[in-house]
Short mmCIF file of C-alpha atoms and ligand atoms in Angstrom, two decimals:
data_model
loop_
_atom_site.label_atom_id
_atom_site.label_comp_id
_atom_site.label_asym_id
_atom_site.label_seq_id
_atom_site.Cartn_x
_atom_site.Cartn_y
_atom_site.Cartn_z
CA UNK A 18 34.36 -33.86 8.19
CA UNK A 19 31.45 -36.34 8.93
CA UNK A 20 29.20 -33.66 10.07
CA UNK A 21 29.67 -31.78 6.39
CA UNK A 22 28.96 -34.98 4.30
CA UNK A 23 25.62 -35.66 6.45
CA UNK A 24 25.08 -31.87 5.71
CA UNK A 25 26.00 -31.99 2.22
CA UNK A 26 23.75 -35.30 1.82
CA UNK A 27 21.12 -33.72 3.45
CA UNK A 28 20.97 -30.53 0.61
CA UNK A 29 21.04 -33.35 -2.08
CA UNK A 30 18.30 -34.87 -0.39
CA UNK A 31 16.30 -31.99 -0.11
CA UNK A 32 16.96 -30.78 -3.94
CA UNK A 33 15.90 -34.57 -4.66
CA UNK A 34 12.33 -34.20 -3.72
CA UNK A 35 9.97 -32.71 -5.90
CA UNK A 36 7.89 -29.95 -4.64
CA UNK A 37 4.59 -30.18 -2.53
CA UNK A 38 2.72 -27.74 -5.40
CA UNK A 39 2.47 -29.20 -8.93
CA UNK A 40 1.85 -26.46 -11.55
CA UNK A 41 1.54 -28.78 -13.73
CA UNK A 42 -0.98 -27.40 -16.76
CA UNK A 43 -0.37 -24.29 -15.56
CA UNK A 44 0.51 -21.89 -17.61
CA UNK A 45 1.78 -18.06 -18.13
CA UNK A 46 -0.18 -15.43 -20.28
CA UNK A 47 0.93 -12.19 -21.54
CA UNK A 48 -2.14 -10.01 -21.73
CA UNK A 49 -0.42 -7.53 -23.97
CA UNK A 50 -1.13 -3.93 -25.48
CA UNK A 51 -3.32 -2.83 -23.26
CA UNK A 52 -4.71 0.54 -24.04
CA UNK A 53 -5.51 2.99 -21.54
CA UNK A 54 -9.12 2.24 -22.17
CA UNK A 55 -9.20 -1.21 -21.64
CA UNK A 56 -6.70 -0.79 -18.02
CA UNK A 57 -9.75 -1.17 -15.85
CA UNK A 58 -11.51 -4.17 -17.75
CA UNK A 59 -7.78 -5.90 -16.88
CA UNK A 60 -7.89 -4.62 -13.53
CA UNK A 61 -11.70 -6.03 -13.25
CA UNK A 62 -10.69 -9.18 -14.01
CA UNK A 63 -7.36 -9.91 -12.44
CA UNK A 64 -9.54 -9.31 -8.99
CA UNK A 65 -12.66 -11.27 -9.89
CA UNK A 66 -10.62 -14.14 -10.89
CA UNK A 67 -7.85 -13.89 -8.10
CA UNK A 68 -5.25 -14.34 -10.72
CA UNK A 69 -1.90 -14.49 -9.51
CA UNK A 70 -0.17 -11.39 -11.28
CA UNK A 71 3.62 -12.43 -12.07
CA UNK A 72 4.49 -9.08 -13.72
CA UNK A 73 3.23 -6.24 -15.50
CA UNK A 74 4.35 -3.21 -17.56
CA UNK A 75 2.18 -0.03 -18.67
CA UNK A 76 1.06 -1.83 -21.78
CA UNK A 77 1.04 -5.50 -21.08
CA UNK A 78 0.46 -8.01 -17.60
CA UNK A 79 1.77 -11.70 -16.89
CA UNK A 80 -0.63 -13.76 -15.10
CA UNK A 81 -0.71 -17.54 -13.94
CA UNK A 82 -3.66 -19.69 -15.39
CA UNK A 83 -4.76 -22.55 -13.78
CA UNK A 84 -5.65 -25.07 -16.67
CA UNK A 85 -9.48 -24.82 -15.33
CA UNK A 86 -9.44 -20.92 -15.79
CA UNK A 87 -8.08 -21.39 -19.39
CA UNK A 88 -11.12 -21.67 -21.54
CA UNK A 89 -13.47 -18.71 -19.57
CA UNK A 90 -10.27 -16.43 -19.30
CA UNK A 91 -9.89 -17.06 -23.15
CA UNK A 92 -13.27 -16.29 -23.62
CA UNK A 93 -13.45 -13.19 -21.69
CA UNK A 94 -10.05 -11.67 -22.82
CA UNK A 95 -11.31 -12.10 -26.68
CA UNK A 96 -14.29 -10.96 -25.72
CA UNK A 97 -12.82 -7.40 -24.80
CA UNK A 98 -10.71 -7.43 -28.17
CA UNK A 99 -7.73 -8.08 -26.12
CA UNK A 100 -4.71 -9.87 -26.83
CA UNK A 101 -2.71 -12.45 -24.94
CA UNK A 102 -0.42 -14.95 -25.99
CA UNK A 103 1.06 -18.38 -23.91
CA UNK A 104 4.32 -17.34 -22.44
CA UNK A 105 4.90 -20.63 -21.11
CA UNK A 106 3.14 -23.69 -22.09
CA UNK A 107 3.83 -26.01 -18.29
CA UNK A 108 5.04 -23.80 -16.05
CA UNK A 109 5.96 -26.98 -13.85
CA UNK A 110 8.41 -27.45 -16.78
CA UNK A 111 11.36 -24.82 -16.30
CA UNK A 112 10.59 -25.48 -12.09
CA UNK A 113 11.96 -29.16 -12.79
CA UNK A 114 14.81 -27.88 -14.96
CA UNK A 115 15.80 -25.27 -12.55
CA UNK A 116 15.55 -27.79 -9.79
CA UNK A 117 17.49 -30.44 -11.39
CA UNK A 118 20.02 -28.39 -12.72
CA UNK A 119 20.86 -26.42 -9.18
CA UNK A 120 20.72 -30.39 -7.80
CA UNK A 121 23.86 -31.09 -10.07
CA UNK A 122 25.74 -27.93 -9.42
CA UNK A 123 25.78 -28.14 -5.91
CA UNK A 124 28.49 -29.75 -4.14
CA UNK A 125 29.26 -27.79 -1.59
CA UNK A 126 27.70 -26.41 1.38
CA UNK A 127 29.29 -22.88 1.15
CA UNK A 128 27.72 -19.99 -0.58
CA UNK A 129 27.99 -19.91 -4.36
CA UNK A 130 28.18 -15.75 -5.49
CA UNK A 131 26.90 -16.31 -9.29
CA UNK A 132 24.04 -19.27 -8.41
CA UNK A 133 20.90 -19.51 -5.96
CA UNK A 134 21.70 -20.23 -2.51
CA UNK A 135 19.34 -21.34 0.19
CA UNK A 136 18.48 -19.75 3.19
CA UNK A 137 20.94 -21.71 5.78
CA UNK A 138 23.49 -20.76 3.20
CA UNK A 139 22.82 -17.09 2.84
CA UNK A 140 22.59 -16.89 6.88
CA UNK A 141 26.17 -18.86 7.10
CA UNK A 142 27.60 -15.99 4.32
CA UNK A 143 26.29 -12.80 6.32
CA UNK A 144 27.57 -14.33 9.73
CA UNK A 145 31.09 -15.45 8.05
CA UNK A 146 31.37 -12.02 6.49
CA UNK A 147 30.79 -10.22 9.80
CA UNK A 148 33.52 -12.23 11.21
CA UNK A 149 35.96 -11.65 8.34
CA UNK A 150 35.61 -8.25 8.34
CA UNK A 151 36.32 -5.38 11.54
CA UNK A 152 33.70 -2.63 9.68
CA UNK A 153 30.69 -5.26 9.30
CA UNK A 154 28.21 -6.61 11.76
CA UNK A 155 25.47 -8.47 11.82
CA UNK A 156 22.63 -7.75 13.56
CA UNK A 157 18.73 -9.78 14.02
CA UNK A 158 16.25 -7.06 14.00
CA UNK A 159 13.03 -9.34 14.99
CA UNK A 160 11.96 -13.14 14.43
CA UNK A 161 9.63 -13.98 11.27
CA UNK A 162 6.41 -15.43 11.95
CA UNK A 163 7.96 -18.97 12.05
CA UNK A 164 10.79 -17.95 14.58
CA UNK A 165 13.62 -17.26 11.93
CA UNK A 166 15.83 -14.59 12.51
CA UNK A 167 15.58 -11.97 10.34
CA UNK A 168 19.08 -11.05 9.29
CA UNK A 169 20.83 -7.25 8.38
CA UNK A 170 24.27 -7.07 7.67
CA UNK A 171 25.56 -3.45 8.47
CA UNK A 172 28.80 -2.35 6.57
CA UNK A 173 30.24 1.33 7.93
CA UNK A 174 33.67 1.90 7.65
CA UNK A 175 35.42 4.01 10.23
CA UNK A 176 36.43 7.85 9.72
CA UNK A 177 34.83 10.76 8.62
CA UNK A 178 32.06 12.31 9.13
CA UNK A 179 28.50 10.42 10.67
CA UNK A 180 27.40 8.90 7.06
CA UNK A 181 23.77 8.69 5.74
CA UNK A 182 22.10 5.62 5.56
CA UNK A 183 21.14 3.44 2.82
CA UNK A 184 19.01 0.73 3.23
CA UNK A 185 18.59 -2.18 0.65
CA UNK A 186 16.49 -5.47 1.11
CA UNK A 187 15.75 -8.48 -0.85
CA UNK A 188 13.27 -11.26 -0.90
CA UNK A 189 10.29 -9.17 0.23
CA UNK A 190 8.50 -11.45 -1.91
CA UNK A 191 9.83 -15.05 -1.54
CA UNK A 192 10.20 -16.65 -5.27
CA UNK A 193 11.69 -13.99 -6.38
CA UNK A 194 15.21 -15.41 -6.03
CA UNK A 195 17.16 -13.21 -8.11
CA UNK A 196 16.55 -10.47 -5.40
CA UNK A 197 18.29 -12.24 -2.52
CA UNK A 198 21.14 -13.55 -5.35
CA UNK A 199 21.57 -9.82 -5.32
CA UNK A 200 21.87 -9.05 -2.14
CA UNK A 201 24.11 -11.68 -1.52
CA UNK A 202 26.52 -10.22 -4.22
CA UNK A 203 26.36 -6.85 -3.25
CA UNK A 204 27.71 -7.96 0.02
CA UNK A 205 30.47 -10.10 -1.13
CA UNK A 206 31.43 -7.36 -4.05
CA UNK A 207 31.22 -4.63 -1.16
CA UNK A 208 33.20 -6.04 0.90
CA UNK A 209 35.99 -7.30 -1.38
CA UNK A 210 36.33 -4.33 -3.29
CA UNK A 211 36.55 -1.76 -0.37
CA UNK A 212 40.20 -0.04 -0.96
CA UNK A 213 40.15 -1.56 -4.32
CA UNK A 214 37.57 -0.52 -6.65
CA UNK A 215 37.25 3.17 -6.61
CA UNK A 216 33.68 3.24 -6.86
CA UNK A 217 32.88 0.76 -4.17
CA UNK A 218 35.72 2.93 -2.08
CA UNK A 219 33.21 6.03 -2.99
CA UNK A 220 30.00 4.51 -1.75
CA UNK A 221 31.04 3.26 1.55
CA UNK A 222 33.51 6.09 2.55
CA UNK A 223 29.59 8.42 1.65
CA UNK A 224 27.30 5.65 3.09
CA UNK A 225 26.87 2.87 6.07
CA UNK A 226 25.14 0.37 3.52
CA UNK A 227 21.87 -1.75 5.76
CA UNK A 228 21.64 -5.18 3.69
CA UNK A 229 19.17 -7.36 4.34
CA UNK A 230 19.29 -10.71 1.46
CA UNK A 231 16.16 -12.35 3.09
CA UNK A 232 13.13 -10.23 4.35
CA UNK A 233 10.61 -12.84 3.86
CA UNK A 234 13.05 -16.10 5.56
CA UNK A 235 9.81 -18.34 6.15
CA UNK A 236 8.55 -17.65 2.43
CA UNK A 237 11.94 -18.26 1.08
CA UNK A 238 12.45 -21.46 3.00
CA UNK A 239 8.91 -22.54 1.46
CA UNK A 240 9.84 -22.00 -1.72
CA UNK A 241 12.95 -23.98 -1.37
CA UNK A 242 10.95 -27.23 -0.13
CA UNK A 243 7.55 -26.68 -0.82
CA UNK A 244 5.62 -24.33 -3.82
CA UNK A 245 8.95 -22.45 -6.09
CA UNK A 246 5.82 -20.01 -6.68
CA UNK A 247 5.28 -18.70 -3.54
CA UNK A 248 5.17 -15.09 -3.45
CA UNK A 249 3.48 -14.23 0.60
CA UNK A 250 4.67 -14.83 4.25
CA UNK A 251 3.44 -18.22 5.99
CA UNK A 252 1.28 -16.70 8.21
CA UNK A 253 -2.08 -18.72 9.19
CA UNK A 254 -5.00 -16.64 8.13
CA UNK A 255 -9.03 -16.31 9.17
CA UNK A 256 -9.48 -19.04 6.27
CA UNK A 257 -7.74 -22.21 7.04
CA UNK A 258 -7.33 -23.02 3.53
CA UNK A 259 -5.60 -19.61 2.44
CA UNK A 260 -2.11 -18.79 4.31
CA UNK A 261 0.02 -15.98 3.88
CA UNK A 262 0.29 -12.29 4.00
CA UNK A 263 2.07 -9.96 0.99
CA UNK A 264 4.38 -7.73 2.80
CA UNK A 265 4.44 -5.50 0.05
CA UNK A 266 0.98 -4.50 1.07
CA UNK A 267 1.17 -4.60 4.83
CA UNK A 268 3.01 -1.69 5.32
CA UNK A 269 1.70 1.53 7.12
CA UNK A 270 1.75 4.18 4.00
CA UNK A 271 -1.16 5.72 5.11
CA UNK A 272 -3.19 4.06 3.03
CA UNK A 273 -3.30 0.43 3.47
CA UNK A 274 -6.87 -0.05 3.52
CA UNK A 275 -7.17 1.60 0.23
CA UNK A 276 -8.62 -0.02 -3.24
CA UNK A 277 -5.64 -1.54 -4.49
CA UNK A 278 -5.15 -4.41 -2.22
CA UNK A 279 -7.19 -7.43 -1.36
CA UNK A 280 -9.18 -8.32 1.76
CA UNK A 281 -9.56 -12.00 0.89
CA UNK A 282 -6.52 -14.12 2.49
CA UNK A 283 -6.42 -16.48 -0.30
CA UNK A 284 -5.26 -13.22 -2.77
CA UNK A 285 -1.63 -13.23 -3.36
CA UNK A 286 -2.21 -9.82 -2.69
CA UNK A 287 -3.91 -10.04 0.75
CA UNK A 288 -2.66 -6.77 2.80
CA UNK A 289 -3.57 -8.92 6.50
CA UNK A 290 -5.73 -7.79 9.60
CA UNK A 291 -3.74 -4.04 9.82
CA UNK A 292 -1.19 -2.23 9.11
CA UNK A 293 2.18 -4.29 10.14
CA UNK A 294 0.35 -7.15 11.32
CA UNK A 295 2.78 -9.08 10.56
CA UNK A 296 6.02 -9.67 12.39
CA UNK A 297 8.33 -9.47 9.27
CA UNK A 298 6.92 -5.68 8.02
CA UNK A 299 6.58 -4.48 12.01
CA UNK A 300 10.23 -5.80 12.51
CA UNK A 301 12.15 -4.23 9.59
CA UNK A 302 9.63 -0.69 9.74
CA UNK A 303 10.39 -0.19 13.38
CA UNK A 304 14.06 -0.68 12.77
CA UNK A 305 14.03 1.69 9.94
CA UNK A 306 12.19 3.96 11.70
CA UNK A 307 14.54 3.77 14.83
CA UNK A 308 17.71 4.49 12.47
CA UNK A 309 15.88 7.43 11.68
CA UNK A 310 16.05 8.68 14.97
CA UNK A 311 19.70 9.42 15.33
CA UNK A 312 21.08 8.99 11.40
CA UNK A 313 19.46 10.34 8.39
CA UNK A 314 18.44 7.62 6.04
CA UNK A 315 18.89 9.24 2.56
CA UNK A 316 17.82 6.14 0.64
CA UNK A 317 15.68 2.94 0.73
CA UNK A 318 15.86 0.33 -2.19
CA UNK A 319 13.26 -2.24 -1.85
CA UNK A 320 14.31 -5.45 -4.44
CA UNK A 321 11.63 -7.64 -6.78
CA UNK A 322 11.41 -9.19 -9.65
CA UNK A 323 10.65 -9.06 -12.68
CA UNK A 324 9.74 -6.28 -15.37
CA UNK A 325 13.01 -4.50 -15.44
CA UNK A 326 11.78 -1.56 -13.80
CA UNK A 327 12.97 1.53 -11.53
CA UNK A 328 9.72 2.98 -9.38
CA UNK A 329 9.50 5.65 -7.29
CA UNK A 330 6.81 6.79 -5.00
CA UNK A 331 3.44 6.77 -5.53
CA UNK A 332 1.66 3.25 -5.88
CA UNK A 333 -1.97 4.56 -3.57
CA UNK A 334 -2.40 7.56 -6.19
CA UNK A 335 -2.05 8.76 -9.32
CA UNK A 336 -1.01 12.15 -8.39
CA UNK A 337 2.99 12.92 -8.52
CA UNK A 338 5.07 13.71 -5.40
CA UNK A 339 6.03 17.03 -4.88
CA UNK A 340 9.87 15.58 -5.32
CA UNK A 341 8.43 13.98 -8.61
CA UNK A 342 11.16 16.04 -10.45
CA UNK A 343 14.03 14.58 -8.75
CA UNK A 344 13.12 11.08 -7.87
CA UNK A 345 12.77 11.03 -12.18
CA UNK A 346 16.33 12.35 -12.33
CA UNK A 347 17.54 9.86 -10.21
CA UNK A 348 15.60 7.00 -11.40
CA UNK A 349 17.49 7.88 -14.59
CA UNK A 350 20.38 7.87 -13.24
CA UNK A 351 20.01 4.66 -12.11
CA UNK A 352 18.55 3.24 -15.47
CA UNK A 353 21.69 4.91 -17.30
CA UNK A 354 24.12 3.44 -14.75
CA UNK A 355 22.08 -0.15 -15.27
CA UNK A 356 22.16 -0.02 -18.87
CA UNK A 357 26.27 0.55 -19.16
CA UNK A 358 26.60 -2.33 -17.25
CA UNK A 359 25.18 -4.58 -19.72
CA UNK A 360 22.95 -3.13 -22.14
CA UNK A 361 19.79 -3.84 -20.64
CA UNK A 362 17.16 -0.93 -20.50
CA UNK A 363 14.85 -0.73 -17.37
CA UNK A 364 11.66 1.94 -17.34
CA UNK A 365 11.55 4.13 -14.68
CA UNK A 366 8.48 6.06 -13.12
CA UNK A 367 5.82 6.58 -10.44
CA UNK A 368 4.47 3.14 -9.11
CA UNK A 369 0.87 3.47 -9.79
CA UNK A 370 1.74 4.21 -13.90
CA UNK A 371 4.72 2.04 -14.30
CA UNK A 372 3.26 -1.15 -12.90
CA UNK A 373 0.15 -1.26 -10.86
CA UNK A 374 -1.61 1.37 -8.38
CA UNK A 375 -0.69 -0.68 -4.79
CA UNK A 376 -1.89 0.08 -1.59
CA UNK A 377 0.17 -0.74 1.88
CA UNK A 378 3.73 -1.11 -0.23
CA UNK A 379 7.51 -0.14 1.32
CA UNK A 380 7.77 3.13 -0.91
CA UNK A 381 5.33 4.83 0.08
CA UNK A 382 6.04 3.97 3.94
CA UNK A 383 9.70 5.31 3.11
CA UNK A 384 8.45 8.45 1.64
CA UNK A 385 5.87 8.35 4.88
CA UNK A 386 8.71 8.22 7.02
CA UNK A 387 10.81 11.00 5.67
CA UNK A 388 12.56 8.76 3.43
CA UNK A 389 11.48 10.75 -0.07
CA UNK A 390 14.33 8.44 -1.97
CA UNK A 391 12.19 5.19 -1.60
CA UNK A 392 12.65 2.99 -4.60
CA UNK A 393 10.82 -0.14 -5.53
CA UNK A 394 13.32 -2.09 -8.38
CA UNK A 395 12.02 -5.01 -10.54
CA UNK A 396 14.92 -6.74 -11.50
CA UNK A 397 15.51 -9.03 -14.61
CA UNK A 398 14.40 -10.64 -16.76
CA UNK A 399 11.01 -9.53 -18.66
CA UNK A 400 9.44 -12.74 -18.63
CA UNK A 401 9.90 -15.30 -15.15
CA UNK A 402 10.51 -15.45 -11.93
CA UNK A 403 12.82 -18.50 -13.24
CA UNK A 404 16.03 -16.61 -14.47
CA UNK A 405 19.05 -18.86 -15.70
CA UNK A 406 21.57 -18.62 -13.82
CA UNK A 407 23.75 -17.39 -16.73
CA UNK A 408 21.74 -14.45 -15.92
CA UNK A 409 22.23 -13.75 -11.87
CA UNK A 410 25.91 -12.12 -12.18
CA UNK A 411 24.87 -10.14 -15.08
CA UNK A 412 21.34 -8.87 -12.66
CA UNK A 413 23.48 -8.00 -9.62
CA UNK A 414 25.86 -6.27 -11.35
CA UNK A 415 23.79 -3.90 -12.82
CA UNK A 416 21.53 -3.39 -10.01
CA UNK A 417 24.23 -2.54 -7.97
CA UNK A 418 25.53 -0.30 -10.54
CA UNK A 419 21.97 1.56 -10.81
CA UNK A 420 21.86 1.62 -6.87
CA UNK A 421 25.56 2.94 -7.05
CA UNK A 422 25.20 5.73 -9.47
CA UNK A 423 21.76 6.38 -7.57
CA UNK A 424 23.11 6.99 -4.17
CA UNK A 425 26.23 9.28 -5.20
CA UNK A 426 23.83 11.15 -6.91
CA UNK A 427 21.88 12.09 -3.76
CA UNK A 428 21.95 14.85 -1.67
ZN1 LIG B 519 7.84 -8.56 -5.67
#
């Protein structure tokens, strides 16, 4: 009993300190209706600036601007005849409410389905459910660069047939916490409803389900203590200003030295020294790849936010995949099952045309590795990585429903 209140004071004391990064004066632009024409003037400037791209659509792109950047970004957007509007006057603003309100809902150390849950929290939930239930294990597939395990929960349930795979992480990026929310209820809904629910029944009695909540552990710790904003791994880089590697451009597609990542280690975007440098990408890759081996792997389902989106394969080109017919068949799928849920309405396409062209990213090392159904999602909402937590039920519900509807409808 002791050790839990020291535990439980030590959360409160840990949601009581303010963050390490201020983004104070920051604030969030929507460059919007882009045409076609202007695409590479954005493009041109997002890299000569370094902005740090939040989210983007075919016709519009979030970025973060520093208030120093605000007067010569204003300049040069007008400039080019093209419009953007403050999304969010002090970013620093809903950070403090979000803070301060998860400081007053938590009081108590277990997990919490419909809220955000740190990382000791999320571990304690994937170990608990392991142990409460015969057909799930947990397994660590590697350490992160900081020595954290990095955790997959595997749920098969016995009879049958040998089942295909489907693989689904979260948290490849670190502040986008609505991914590993997701995660985290997809395993608790999973597990709960097995025998119950008909369709969960369906799903597991077709699939062994691979969930991993936290790809990115020493990210999503960061964010949790230090910068809410912070997107890469923690890895030390050649400048010892600049740390952090985006694992969503680390990954051996074939083309990870192409155009549409950045060399500089201070980019939010920086792809690292080679492909799977880093010890988060190599473990989960090699893992994959090792499943491969002896089980098919019929899907993977790699979770961000936010845009609302549904992406298949490719982000290093422009051309389609020979699949290109089917992956838009079940993309809609997915985006029909989504939108019953709840109402909302996700777009669906190629990576390079839906969001950004992206070199090094997880789809196209599924599709690389065999894995044609490789999905990128961008979860809720359509305009912050902050989403209220009125709003995290809702998002995993329909995500799993997409995924759901997705994976029966695979061959
Ligand atoms: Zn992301």
């Amino acid at each position: 009993m002791k050790g839990v209140r020291v535990f439980a004071s030590l959360v409160f004391v840990a949601l009581c300190s303010a963050y390490t990064v201020d983004y104070k004066g920051h604030q969030l632009w929507r460059v919007d209706d882009i045409t076609a024409a202007q695409l590479d003037d954005v493009r041109a400037i997002i890299k000569n600036l370094d902005l740090d791209v939040w989210a983007s659509g075919r016709t519009w792109v979030d970025v973060r601007v520093t208030p120093q950047l605000r007067r010569s970004l204003g300049k040069t957007l007008a400039a080019l005849n093209l419009n953007f509007r403050v999304q969010t006057e002090d970013l620093q603003s809903p950070i403090d409410e979000e803070r301060n309100n998860l400081r007053q809902r938590k009081s108590s150390t277990g997990i919490t389905i419909d809220d955000y849950n740190d990382l000791e929290t999320i571990e304690a939930f994937m170990k608990e459910t392991a142990a409460n239930y015969d057909w799930v294990t947990i397994e660590s597939i590697g350490k992160s660069l900081e020595g954290r395990d990095l955790w997959v929960n595997i749920l098969s349930v016995p009879g049958g047939a040998e089942k295909p795979i489907a693989w689904i992480d979260c948290g490849i990026h670190a502040r986008e916490w609505i991914t590993h929310s997701t995660c985290v209820y997809g395993l608790d809904h999973l597990t709960k409803e097995y025998g119950k629910d008909q369709e969960v029944t369906e799903l597991l009695d077709k699939y062994d389900i691979y969930l991993m909540p936290v790809y990115n552990p020493d990210g999503y710790s960061f964010t949790w203590t230090d910068d809410r904003m912070w997107r890469k791994n923690r890895a030390p880089t050649s400048d010892p200003f600049c740390i952090g590697v985006d694992l969503n451009r680390n990954q051996d597609d074939g083309h990870w030295d192409g155009p549409y990542s950045s060399t500089d280690p201070c980019s939010d975007a920086y792809r690292g020294t080679a492909p799977f440098s880093e010890p988060e990408s190599k473990a989960v890759s090699d893992y994959i790849e090792s499943l491969t081996q002896h089980q098919k792997v019929n899907a993977y389902f790699n979770l961000h936010s936010y845009s609302q989106l549904w992406m298949h394969v490719f982000g290093w080109t422009f051309e389609l995949a020979p699949e290109n017919d089917v992956l838009e068949s079940v993309s809609k799928i997915g985006c029909d099952a989504i939108k019953a849920t709840h109402g909302e309405t996700f777009d669906y396409g190629p990576i390079a045309s839906t969001i950004y062209p992206a070199n090094g990213g997880t789809a196209d090392w599924g599709y690389k590795i065999g894995i044609v159904h490789s999905y990128g999602l961008e979860l809720r909402d359509r305009s912050s990585f902050i989403l209220p937590k009125s709003e995290i039920l809702p998002a995993a519900e329909e995500t799993w429903a997409g995924i759901r509807a997705a994976l029966m409808a695979i061959e």
